[in-house]
XYZ file of C-alpha atoms in Angstrom:
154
model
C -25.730 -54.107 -7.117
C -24.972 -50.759 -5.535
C -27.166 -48.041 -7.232
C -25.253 -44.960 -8.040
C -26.780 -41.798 -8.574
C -26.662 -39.759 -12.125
C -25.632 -36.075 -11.580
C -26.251 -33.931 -14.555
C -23.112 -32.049 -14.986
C -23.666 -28.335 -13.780
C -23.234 -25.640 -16.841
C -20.017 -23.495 -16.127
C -19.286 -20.463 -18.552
C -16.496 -20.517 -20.358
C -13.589 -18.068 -19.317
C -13.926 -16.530 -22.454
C -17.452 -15.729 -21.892
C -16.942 -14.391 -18.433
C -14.356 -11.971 -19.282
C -16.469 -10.589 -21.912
C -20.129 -10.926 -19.784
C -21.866 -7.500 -19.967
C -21.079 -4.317 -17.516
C -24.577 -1.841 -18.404
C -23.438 1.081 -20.651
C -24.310 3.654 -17.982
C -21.586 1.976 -15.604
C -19.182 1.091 -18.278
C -19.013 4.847 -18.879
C -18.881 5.417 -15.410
C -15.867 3.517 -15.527
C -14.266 4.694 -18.612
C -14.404 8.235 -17.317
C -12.552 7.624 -14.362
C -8.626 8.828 -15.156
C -6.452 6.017 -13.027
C -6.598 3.449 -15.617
C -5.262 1.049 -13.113
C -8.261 1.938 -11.074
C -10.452 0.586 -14.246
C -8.725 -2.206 -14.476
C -9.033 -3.449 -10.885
C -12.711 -2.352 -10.474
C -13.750 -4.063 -14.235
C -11.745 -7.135 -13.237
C -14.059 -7.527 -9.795
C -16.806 -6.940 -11.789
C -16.259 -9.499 -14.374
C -15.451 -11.810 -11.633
C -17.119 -14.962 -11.990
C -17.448 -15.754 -8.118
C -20.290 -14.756 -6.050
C -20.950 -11.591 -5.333
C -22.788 -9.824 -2.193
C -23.378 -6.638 -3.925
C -24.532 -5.399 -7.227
C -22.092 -4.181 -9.720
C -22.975 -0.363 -9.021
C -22.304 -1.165 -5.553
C -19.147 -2.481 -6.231
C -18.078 0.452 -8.320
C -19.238 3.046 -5.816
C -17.522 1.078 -2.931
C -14.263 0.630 -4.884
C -14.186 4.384 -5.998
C -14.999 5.712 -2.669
C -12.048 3.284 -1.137
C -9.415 4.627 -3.888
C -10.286 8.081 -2.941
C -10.115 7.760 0.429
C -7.124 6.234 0.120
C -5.559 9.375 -2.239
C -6.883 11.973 0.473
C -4.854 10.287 2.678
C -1.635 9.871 0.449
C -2.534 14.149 -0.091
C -2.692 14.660 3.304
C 0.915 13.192 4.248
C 3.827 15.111 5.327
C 6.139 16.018 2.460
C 9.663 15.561 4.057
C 12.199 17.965 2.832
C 15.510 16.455 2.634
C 17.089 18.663 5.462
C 14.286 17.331 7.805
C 15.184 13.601 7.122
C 19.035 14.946 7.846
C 18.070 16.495 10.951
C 16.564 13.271 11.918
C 19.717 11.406 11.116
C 21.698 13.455 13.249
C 19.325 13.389 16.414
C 19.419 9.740 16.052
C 23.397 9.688 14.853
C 23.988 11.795 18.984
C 20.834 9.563 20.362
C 21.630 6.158 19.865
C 25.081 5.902 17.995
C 25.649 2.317 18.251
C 21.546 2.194 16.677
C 22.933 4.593 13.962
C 25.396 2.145 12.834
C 23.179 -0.892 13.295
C 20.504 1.051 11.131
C 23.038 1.848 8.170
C 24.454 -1.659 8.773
C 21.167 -3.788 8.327
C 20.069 -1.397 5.211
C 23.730 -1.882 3.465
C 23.802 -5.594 3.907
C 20.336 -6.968 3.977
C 18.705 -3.663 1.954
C 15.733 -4.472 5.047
C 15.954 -3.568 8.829
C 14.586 -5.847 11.510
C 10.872 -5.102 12.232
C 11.810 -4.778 15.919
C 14.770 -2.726 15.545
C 12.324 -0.336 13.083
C 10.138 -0.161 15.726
C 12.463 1.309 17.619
C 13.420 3.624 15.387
C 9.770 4.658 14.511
C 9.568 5.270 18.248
C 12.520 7.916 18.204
C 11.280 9.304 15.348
C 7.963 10.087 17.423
C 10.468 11.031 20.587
C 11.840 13.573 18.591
C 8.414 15.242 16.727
C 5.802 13.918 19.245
C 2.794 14.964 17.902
C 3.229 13.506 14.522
C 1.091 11.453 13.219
C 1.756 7.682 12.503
C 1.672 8.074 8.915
C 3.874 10.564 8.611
C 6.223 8.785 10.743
C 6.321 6.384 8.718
C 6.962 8.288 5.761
C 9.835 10.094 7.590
C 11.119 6.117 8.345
C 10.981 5.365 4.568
C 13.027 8.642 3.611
C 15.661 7.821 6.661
C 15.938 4.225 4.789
C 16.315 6.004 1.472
C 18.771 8.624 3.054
C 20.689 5.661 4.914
C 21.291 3.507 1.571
C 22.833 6.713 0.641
C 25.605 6.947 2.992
C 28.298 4.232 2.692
C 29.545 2.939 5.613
């Protein structure tokens, strides 16, 4: 006779409960105060997350309001391209690399996406042309050329 061993089954809350377990008033107003109600609802559903956590819920809150505002400094801080600096791009690139030009408006017309190497490229005449911008911003500027490019028909 093989002897098998009884396992008492472990106790596991109920979804229900879990999405309703208790945040402490002073941080649920902490949250309820904050204006991004997106930013509520990711921070109260980490919260109420029933896996393990490493930190305490205040923790969590601090670390995920910290990160979000971080986050909109940096969004703040970016260049705000005016539309005749994305044309003046267009037209250094257009006289730079014409056969690139038409590749670029090509790829974004049919596929509505540009090959990451090709962008690459582009990103790096993009920092040719205003070199000491910063990546983020040249990015930005790539993301207005795209929008700019799906505007021309070829």
């Amino acid at each position: 006779m093989i002897a098998t061993a009884y396992r008492v089954p472990e106790y596991r809350m109920p979804i229900s409960e879990i999405h309703t377990m208790l945040i402490s008033p002073e941080l649920q107003a902490k949250i309820d105060a904050l204006e991004d109600e997106n930013l509520r609802a990711r921070i109260t559903r980490v919260i109420r997350n029933p896996g393990k956590k490493l930190a305490t819920n205040e923790e969590i809150f601090e670390s995920m309001l910290s990160s979000h505002l971080m986050a909109k400094e940096q969004r703040d801080r970016l260049r705000k391209w005016q539309d005749d600096e994305v044309i003046a791009f267009a037209q250094y690139f257009r006289e730079k690399r014409p056969d690139d030009y038409a590749e670029f408006l090509r790829q974004e017309h049919e596929f509505n996406e540009i090959d990451s190497g090709f962008a690459w490229g582009v990103r790096q005449l993009i920092m040719q042309w205003m070199p000491d911008l910063d990546f983020s911003d040249c990015s930005e500027l790539f993301s207005k050329f795209r929008d700019y490019a799906k505007s021309q028909q070829a």
